[in-house]
PDB file of C-alpha atoms in Angstrom:
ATOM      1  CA  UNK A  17       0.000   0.000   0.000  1.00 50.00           C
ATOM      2  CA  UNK A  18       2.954   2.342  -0.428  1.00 51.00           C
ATOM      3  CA  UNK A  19       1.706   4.026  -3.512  1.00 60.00           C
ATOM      4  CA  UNK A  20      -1.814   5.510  -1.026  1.00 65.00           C
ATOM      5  CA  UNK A  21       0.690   6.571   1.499  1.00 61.00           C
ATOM      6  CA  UNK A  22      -0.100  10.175   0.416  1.00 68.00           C
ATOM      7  CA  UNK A  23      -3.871   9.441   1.151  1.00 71.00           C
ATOM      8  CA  UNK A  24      -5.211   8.971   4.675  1.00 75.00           C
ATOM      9  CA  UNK A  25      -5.490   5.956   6.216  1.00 74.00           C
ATOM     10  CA  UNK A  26      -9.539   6.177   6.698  1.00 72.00           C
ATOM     11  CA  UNK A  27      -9.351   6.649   2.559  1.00 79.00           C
ATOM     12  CA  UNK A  28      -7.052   3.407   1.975  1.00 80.00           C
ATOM     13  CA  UNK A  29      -8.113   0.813  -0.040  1.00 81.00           C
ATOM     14  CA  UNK A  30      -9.036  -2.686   0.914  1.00 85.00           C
ATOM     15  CA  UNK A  31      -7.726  -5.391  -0.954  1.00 87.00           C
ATOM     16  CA  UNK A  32     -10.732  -6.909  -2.167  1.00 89.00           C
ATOM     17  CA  UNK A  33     -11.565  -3.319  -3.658  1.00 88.00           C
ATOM     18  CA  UNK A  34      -8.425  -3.910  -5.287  1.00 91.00           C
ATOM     19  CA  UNK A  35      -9.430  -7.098  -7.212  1.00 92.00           C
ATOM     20  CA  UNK A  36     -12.863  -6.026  -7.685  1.00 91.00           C
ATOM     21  CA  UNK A  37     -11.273  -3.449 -10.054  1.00 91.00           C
ATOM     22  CA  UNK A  38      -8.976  -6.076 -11.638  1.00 92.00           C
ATOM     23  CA  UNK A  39     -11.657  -8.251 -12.144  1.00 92.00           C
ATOM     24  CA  UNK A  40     -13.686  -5.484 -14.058  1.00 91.00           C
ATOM     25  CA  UNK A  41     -10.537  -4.500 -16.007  1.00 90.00           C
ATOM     26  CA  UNK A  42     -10.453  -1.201 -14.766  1.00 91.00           C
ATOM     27  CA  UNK A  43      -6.488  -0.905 -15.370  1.00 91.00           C
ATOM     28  CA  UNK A  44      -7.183  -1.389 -19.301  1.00 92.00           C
ATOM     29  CA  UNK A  45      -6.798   0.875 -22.027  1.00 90.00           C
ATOM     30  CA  UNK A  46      -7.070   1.088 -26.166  1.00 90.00           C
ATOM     31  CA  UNK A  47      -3.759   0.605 -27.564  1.00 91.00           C
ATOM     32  CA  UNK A  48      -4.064   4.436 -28.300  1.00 90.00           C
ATOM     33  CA  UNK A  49      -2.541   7.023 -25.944  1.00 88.00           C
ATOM     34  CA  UNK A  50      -3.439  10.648 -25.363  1.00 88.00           C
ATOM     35  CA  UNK A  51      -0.211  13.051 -24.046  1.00 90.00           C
ATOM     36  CA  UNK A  52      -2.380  14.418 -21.144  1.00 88.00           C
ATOM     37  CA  UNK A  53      -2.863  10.571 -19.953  1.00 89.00           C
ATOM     38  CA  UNK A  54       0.721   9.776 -20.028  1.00 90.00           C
ATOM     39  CA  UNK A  55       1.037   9.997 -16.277  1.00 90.00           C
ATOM     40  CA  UNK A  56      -1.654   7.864 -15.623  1.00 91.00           C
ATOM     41  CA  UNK A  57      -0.371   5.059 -18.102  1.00 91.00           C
ATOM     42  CA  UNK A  58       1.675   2.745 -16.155  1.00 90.00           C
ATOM     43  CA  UNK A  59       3.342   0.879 -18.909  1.00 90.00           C
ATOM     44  CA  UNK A  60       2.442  -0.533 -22.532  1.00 91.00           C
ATOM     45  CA  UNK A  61       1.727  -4.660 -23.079  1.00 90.00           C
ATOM     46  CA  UNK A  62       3.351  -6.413 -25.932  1.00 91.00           C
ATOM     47  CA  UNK A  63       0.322  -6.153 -27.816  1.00 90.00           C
ATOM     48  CA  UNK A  64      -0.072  -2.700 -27.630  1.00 90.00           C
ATOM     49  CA  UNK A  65      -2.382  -2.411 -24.620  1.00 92.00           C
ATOM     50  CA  UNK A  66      -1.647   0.248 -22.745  1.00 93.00           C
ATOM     51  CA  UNK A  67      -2.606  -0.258 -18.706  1.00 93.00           C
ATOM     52  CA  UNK A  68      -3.364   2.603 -16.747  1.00 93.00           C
ATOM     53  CA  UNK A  69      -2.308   2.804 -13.048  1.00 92.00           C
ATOM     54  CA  UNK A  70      -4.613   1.943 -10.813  1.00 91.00           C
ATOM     55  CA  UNK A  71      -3.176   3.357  -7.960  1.00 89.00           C
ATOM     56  CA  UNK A  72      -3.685   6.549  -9.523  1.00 91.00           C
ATOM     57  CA  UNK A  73      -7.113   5.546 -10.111  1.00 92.00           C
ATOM     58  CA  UNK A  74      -8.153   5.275  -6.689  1.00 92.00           C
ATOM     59  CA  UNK A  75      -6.658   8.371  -5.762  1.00 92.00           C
ATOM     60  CA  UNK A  76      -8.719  10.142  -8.314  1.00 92.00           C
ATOM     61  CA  UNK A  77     -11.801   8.248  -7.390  1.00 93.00           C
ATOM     62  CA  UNK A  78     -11.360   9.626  -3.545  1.00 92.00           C
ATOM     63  CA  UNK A  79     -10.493  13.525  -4.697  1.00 93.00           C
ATOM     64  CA  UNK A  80     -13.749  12.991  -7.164  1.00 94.00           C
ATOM     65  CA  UNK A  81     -15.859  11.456  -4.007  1.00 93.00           C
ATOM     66  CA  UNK A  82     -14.404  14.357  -1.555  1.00 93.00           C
ATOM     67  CA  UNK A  83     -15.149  17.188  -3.743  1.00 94.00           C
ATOM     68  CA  UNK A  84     -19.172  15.649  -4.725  1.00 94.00           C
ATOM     69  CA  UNK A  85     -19.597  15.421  -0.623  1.00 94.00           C
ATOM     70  CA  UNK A  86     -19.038  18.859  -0.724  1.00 93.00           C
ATOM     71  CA  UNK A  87     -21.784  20.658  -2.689  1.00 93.00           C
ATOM     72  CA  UNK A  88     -24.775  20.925  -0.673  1.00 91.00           C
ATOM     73  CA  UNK A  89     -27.612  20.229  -2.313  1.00 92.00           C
ATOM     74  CA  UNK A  90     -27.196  16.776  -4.143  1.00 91.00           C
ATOM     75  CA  UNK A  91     -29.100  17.712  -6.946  1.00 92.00           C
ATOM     76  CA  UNK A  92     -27.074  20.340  -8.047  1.00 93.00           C
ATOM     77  CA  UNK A  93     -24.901  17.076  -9.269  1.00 94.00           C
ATOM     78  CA  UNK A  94     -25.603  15.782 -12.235  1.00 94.00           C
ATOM     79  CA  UNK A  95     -24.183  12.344 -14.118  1.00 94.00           C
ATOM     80  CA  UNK A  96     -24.237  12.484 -17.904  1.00 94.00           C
ATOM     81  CA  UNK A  97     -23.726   8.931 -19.855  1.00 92.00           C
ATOM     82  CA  UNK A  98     -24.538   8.860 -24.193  1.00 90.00           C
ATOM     83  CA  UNK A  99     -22.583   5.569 -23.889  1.00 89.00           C
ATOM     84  CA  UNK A 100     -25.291   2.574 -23.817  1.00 90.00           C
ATOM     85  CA  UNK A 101     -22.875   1.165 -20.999  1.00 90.00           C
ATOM     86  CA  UNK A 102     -23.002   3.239 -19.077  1.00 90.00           C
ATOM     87  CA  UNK A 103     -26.794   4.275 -18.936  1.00 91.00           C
ATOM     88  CA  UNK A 104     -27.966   1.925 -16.461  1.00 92.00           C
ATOM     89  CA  UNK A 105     -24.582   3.335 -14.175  1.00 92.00           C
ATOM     90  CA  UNK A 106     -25.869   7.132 -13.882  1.00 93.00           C
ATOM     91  CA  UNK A 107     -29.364   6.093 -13.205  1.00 93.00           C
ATOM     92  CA  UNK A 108     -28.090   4.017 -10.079  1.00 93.00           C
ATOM     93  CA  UNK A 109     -25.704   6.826  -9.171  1.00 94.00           C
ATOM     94  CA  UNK A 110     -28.316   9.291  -9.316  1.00 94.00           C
ATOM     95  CA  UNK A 111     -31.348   7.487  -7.409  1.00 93.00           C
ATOM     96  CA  UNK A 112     -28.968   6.371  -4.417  1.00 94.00           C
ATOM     97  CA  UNK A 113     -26.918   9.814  -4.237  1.00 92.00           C
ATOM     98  CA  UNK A 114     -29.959  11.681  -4.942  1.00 92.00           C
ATOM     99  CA  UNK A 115     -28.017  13.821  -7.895  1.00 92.00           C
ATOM    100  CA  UNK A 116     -29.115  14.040 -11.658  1.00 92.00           C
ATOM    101  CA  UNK A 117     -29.056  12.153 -14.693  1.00 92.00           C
ATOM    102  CA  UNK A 118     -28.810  12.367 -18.583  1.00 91.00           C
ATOM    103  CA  UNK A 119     -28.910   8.775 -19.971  1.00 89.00           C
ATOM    104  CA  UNK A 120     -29.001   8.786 -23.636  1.00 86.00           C
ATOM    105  CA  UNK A 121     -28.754  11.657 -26.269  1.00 88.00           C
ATOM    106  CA  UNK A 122     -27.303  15.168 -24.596  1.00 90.00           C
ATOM    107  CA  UNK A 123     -29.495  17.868 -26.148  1.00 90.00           C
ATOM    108  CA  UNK A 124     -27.641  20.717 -26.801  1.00 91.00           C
ATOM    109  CA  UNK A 125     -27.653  23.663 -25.005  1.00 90.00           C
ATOM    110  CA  UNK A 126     -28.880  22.588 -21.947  1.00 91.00           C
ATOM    111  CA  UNK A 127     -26.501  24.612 -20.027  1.00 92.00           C
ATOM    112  CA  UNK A 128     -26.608  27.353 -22.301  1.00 92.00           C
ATOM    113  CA  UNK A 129     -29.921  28.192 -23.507  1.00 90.00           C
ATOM    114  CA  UNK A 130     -31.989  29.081 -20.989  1.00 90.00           C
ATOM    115  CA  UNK A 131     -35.476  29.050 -23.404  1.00 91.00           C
ATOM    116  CA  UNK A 132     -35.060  25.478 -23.599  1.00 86.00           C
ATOM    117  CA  UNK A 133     -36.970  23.088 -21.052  1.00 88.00           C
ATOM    118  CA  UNK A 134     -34.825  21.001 -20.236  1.00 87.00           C
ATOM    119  CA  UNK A 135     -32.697  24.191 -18.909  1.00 91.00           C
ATOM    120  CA  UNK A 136     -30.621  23.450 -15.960  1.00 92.00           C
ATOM    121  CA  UNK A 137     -28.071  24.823 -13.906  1.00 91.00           C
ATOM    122  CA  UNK A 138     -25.720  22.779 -11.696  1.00 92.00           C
ATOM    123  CA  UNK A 139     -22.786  23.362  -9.932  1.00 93.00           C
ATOM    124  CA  UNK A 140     -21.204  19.680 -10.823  1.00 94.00           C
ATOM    125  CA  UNK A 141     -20.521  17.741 -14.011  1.00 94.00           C
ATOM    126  CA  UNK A 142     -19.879  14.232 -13.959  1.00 94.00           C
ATOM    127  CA  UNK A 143     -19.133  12.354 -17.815  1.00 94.00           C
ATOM    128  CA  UNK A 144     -18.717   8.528 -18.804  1.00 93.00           C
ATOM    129  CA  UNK A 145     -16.619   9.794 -21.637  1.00 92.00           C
ATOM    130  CA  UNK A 146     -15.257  12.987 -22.621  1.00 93.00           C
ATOM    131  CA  UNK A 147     -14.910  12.275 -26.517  1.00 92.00           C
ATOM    132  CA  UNK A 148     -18.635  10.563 -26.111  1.00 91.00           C
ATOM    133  CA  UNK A 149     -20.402  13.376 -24.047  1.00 91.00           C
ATOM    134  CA  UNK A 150     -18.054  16.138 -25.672  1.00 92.00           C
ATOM    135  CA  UNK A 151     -20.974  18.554 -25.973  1.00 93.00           C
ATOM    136  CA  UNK A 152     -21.732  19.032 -22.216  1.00 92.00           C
ATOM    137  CA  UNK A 153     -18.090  18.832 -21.513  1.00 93.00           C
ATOM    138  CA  UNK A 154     -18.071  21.964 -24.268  1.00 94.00           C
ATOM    139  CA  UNK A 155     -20.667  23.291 -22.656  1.00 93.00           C
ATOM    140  CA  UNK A 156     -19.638  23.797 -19.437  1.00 93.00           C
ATOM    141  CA  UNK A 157     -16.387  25.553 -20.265  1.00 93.00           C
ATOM    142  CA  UNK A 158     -19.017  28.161 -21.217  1.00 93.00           C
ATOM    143  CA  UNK A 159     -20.521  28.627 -18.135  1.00 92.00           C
ATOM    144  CA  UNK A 160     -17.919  27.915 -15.692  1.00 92.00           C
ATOM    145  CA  UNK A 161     -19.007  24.460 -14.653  1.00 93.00           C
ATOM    146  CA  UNK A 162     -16.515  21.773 -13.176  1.00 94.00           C
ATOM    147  CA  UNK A 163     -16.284  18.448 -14.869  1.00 94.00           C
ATOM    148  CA  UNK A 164     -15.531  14.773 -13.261  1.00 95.00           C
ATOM    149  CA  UNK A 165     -14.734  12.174 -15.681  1.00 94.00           C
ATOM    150  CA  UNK A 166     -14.203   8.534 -16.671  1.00 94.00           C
ATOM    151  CA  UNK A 167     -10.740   9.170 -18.983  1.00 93.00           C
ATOM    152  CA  UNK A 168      -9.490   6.037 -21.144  1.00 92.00           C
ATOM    153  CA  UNK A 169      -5.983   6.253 -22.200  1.00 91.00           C
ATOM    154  CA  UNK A 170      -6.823   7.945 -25.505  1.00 90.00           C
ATOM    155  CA  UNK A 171      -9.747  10.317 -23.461  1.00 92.00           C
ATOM    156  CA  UNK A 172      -8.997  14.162 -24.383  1.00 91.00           C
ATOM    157  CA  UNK A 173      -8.871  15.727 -20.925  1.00 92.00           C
ATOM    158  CA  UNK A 174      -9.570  19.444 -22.190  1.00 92.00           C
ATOM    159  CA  UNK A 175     -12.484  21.012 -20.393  1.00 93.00           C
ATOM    160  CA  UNK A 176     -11.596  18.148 -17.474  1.00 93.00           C
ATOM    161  CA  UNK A 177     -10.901  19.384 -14.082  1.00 93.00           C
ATOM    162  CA  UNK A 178     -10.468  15.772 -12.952  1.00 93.00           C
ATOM    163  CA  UNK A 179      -9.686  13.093 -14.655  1.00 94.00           C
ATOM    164  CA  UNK A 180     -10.444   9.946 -13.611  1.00 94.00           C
ATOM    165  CA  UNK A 181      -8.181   6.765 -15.076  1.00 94.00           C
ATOM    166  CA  UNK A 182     -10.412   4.084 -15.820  1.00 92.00           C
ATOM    167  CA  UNK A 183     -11.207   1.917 -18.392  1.00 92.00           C
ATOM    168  CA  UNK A 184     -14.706   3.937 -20.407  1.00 91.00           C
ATOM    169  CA  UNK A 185     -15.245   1.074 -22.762  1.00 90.00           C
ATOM    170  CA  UNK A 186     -16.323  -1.568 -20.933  1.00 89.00           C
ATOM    171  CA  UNK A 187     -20.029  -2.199 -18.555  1.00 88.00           C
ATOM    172  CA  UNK A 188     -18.202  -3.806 -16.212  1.00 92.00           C
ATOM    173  CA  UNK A 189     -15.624  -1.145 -15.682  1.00 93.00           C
ATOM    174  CA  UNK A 190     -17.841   1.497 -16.041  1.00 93.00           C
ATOM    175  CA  UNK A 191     -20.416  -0.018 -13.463  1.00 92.00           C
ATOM    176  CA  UNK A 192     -17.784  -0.787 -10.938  1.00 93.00           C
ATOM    177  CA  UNK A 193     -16.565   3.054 -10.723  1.00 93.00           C
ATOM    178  CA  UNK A 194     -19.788   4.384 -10.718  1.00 94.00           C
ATOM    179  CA  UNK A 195     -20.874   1.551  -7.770  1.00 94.00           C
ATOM    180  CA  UNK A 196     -17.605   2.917  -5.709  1.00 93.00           C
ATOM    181  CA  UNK A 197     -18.093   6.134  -6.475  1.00 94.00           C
ATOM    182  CA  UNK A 198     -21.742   6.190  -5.215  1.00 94.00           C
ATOM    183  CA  UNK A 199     -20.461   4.392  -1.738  1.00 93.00           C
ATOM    184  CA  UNK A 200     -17.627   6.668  -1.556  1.00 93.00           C
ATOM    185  CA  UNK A 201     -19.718   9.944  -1.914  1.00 93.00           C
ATOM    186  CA  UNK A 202     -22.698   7.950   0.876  1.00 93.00           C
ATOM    187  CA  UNK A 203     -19.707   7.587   3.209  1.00 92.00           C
ATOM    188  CA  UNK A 204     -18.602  11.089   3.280  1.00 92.00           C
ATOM    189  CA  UNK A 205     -21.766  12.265   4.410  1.00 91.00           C
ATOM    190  CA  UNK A 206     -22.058   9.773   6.629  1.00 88.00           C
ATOM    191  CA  UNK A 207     -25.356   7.351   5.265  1.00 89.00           C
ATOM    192  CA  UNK A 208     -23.227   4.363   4.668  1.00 88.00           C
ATOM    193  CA  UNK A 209     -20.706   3.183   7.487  1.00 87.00           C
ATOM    194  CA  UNK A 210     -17.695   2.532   6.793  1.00 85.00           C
ATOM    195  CA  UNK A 211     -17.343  -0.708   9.204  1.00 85.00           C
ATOM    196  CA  UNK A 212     -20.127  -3.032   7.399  1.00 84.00           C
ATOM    197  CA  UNK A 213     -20.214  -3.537   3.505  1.00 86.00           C
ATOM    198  CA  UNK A 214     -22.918  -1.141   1.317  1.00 88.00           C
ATOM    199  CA  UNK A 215     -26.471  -3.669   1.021  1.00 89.00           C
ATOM    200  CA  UNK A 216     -26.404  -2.279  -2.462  1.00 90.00           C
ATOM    201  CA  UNK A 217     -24.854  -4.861  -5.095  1.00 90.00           C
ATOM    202  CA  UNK A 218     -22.417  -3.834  -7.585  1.00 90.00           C
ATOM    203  CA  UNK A 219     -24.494  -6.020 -10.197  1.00 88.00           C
ATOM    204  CA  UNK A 220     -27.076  -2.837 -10.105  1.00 89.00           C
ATOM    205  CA  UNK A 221     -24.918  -0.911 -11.926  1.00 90.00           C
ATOM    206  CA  UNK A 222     -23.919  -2.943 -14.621  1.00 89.00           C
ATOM    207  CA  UNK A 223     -25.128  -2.499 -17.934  1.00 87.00           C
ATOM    208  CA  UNK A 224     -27.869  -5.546 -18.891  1.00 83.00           C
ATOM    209  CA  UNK A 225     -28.413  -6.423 -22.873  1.00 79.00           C
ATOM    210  CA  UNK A 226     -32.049  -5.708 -23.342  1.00 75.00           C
ATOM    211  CA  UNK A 227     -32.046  -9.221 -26.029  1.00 75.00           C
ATOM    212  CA  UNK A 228     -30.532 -10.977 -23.275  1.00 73.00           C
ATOM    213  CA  UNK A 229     -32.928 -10.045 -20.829  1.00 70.00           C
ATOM    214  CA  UNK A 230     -35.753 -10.427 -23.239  1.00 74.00           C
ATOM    215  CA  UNK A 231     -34.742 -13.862 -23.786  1.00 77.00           C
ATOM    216  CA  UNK A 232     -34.538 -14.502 -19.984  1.00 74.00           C
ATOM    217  CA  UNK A 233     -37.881 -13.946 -19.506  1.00 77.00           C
ATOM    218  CA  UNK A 234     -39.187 -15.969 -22.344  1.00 77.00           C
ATOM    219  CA  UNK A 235     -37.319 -18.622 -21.074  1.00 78.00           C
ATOM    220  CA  UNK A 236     -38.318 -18.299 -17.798  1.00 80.00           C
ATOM    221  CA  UNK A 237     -41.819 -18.397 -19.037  1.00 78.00           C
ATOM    222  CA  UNK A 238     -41.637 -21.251 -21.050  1.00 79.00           C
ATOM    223  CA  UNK A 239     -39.996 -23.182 -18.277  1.00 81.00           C
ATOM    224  CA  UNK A 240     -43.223 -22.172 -15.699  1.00 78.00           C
ATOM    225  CA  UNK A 241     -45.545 -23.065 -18.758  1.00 78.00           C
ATOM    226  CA  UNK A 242     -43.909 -26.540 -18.677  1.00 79.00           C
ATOM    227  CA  UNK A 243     -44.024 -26.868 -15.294  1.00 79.00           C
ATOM    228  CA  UNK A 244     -47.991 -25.837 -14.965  1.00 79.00           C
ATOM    229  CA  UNK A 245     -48.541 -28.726 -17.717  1.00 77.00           C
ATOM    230  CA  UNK A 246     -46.690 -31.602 -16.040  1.00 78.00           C
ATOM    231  CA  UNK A 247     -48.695 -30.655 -12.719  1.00 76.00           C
ATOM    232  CA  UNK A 248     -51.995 -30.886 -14.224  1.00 75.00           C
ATOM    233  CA  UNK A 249     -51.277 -34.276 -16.253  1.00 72.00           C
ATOM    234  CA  UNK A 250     -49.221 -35.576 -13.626  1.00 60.00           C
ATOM    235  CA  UNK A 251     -52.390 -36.700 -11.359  1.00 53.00           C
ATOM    236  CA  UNK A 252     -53.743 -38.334 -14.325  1.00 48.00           C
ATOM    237  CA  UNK A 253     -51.066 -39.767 -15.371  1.00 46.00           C
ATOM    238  CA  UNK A 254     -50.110 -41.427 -11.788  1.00 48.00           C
ATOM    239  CA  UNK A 255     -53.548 -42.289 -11.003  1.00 46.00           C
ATOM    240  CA  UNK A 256     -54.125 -44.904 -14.301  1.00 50.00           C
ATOM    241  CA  UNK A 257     -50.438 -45.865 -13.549  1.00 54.00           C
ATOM    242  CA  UNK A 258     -51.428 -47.047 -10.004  1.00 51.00           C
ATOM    243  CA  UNK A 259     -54.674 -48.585 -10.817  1.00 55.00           C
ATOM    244  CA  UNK A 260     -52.817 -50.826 -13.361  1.00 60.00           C
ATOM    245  CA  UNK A 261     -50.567 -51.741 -11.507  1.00 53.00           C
ATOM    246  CA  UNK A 262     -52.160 -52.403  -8.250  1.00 51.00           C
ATOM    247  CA  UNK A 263     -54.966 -54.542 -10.299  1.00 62.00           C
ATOM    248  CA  UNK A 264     -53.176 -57.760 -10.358  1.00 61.00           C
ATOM    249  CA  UNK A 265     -52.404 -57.430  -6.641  1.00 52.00           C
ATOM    250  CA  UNK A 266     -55.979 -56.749  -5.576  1.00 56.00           C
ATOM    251  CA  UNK A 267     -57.177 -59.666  -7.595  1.00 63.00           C
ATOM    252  CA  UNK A 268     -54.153 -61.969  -5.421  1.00 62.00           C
ATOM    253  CA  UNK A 269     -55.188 -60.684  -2.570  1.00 58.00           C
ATOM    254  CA  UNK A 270     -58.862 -61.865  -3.350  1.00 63.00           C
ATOM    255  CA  UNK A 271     -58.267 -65.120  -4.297  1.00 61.00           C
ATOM    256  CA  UNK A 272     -56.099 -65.444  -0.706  1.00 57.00           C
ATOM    257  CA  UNK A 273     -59.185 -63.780   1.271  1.00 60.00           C
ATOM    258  CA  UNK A 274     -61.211 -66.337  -0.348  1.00 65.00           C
ATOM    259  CA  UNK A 275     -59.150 -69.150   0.412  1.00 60.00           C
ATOM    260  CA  UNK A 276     -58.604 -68.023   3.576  1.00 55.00           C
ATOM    261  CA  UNK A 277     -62.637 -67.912   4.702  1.00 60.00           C
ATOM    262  CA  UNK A 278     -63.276 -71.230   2.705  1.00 60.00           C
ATOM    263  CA  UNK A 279     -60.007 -72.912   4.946  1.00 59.00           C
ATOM    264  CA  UNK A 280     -61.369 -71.304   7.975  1.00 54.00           C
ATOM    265  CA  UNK A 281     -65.368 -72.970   7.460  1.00 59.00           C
ATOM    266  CA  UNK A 282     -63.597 -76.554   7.250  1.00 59.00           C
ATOM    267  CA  UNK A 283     -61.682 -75.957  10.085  1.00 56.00           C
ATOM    268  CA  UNK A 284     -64.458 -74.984  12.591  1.00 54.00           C
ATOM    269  CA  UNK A 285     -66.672 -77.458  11.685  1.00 56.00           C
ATOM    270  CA  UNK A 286     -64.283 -80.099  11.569  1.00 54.00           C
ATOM    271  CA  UNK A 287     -63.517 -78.131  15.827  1.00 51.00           C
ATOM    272  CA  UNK A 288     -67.121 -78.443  16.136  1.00 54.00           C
ATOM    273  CA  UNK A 289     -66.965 -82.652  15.123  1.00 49.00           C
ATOM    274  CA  UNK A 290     -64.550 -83.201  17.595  1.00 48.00           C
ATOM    275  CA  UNK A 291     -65.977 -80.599  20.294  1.00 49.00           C
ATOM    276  CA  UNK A 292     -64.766 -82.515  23.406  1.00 46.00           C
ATOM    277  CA  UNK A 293     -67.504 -81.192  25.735  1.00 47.00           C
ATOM    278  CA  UNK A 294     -69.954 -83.247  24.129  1.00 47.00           C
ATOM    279  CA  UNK A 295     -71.243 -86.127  25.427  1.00 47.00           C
ATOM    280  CA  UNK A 296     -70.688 -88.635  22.798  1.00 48.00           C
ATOM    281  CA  UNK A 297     -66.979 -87.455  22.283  1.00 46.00           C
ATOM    282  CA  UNK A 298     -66.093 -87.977  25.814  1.00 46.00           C
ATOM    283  CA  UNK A 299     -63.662 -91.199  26.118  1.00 48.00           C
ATOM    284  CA  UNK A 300     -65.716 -93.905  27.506  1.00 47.00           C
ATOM    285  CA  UNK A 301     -63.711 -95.099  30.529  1.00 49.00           C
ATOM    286  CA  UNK A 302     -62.962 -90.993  31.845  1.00 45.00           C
ATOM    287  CA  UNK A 303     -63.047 -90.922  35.411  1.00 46.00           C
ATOM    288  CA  UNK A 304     -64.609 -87.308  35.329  1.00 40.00           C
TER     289      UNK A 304
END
C-alpha cells in the first residue's frame, strides 16, 4: 500500500476493492494514448495495450468522491452517460446519491440556452466519456461548470478538471466506478458506514443487454408453462399408472381372502366334530 501513502489511512483501499477493479478491467486501455494521460499510463503490453495505473485511479476516485460530498444540495450534481454502458450506471448513481441524470442523447444547449426546457443549472458535471459526451463537456467551459470524468488512455482531458483513469469502454468497468463512487460519496456524508459492507450490489450498476434479458424472460416463461402442464397431467397420469398396476395385486389378494374364509369354514366345523364337551366325544372309561 505504499503508492496511497499520500492518502489517509480512513481513505485506503481494501484489498478486495483492489481485485474487484482487476476483475472489471479497470487498469485497461485502447492501444491508443493521449499526451495528457501519459502519467496515468503505467506501462504498454506487448500487444499494444496500454494499462493505466490503478493506484492513480483510486486516488482520483477519492479527490472525485471528496469534492461531490461537498456541494450541498445533491441535486445540483448531475451524471451524464450517451454511452449505452453506461446508462444503467448514472441512473443508479443518481437514485442512491440523490443527484441528476442524462442517460441517452445530450441535447444541446442545456446549459446554455436558458429558453429550452430542459434548462438546468448545476454546480457539478460528472461524464462517462469525454470524446462521447463532448458537448456538455463543451458546454460547461461556457458557463464555468466543473467536470468529473471517466478518462481512457486515448480520453482528451480538455475542459476536465479531474480526470479519472479508468477503463470507459467496458459495462463492467464502467459499473464498478460508478458503484464505488456512489459508496464513496454515501460515506462522506455519513449514510453508509464505513465498518459493514454497502447492502447495495455492484451487479445494479452494470449495464444488462435488453435481447438478453428479453430472452430470460421468455425462457423463464416457457420453463413455468412446462411446469404448470406436467402438474396438471401428472395426477392423471399417476392415477391410471397405479390402478394398473395395483390390479393384479388386488385380484391376489382376493383369491387369498377367499381361500382363507373357505379354509377357515372346514376348520371350525371339523372343531365343532370333535368338540370334546360333548357327550358322545367324551372317552368312555374318563373318570370325570
Amino acid at each position: 500500500m505504499s503508492a496511497f501513502a499520500n492518502l489517509l489511512p480512513v481513505l485506503q483501499p481494501k484489498e478486495e476493492d483492489i481485485q474487484m477493479m482487476l476483475s472489471a478491467d479497470v487498469h485497461i486501455g485502447t492501444r491508443n494514448s493521449d499526451n495528457n494521460m501519459k502519467e496515468y499510463i503505467w506501462r504498454r503490453r506487448n500487444d499494444g495495450i496500454h494499462i493505466l495505473n490503478i493506484g492513480k485511479t483510486w486516488e482520483k476516485l477519492m479527490l472525485a468522491a471528496r469534492v461531490i460530498a461537498a456541494i450541498e444540495n445533491p441535486e445540483d450534481v448531475i451524471a451524464i452517460s450517451a454511452r449505452p454502458y453506461g446508462m444503467r450506471a448514472v441512473l443508479k448513481y443518481a437514485h442512491y446519491t440523490g443527484a441528476q441524470c442524462i442517460s441517452g442523447r445530450y441535447t444541446p444547449g442545456t446549459f446554455t440556452n436558458q429558453i429550452t426546457k430542459q434548462f438546468r443549472e448545476p454546480r457539478l458535471l460528472i461524464v462517462t466519456d469525454p470524446r462521447t459526451d463532448s458537448q456538455s463537456v463543451k458546454e460547461s467551459s461556457y458557463v464555468g461548470l466543473p467536470v468529473i470524468a471517466l478518462c481512457d488512455s486515448d480520453s482528451p482531458l480538455q475542459y476536465v478538471d479531474i480526470a479519472i483513469p479508468a477503463n470507459n469502454k467496458g459495462k463492467l468497468s464502467i459499473g464498478l466506478m460508478y458503484w464505488m463512487l456512489a459508496r464513496e460519496v454515501l460515506r462522506l456524508r455519513g449514510t453508509v458506514s464505513r465498518h459493514s459492507d454497502w447492502e447495495v450490489p455492484v451487479d445494479l450498476f452494470f449495464y444488462r443487454d435488453p435481447e438478453e434479458l428479453k430472452k430470460a424472460e421468455e425462457d423463464k416463461a416457457a420453463a413455468a408453462l412446462l411446469a404448470e402442464e406436467e402438474a396438471a397431467a401428472a395426477p392423471v397420469y399417476e392415477a391410471e399408472g397405479a390402478a394398473e398396476l395395483l390390479e393384479p395385486v388386488l385380484d391376489d389378494a382376493a383369491a387369498v381372502a377367499t381361500g382363507f374364509e373357505a379354509g377357515f369354514e372346514e376348520g371350525a366345523a371339523a372343531a365343532g366334530a370333535a368338540d370334546w364337551g360333548g357327550d358322545d366325544a367324551a372317552p368312555a372309561n374318563a373318570g370325570w
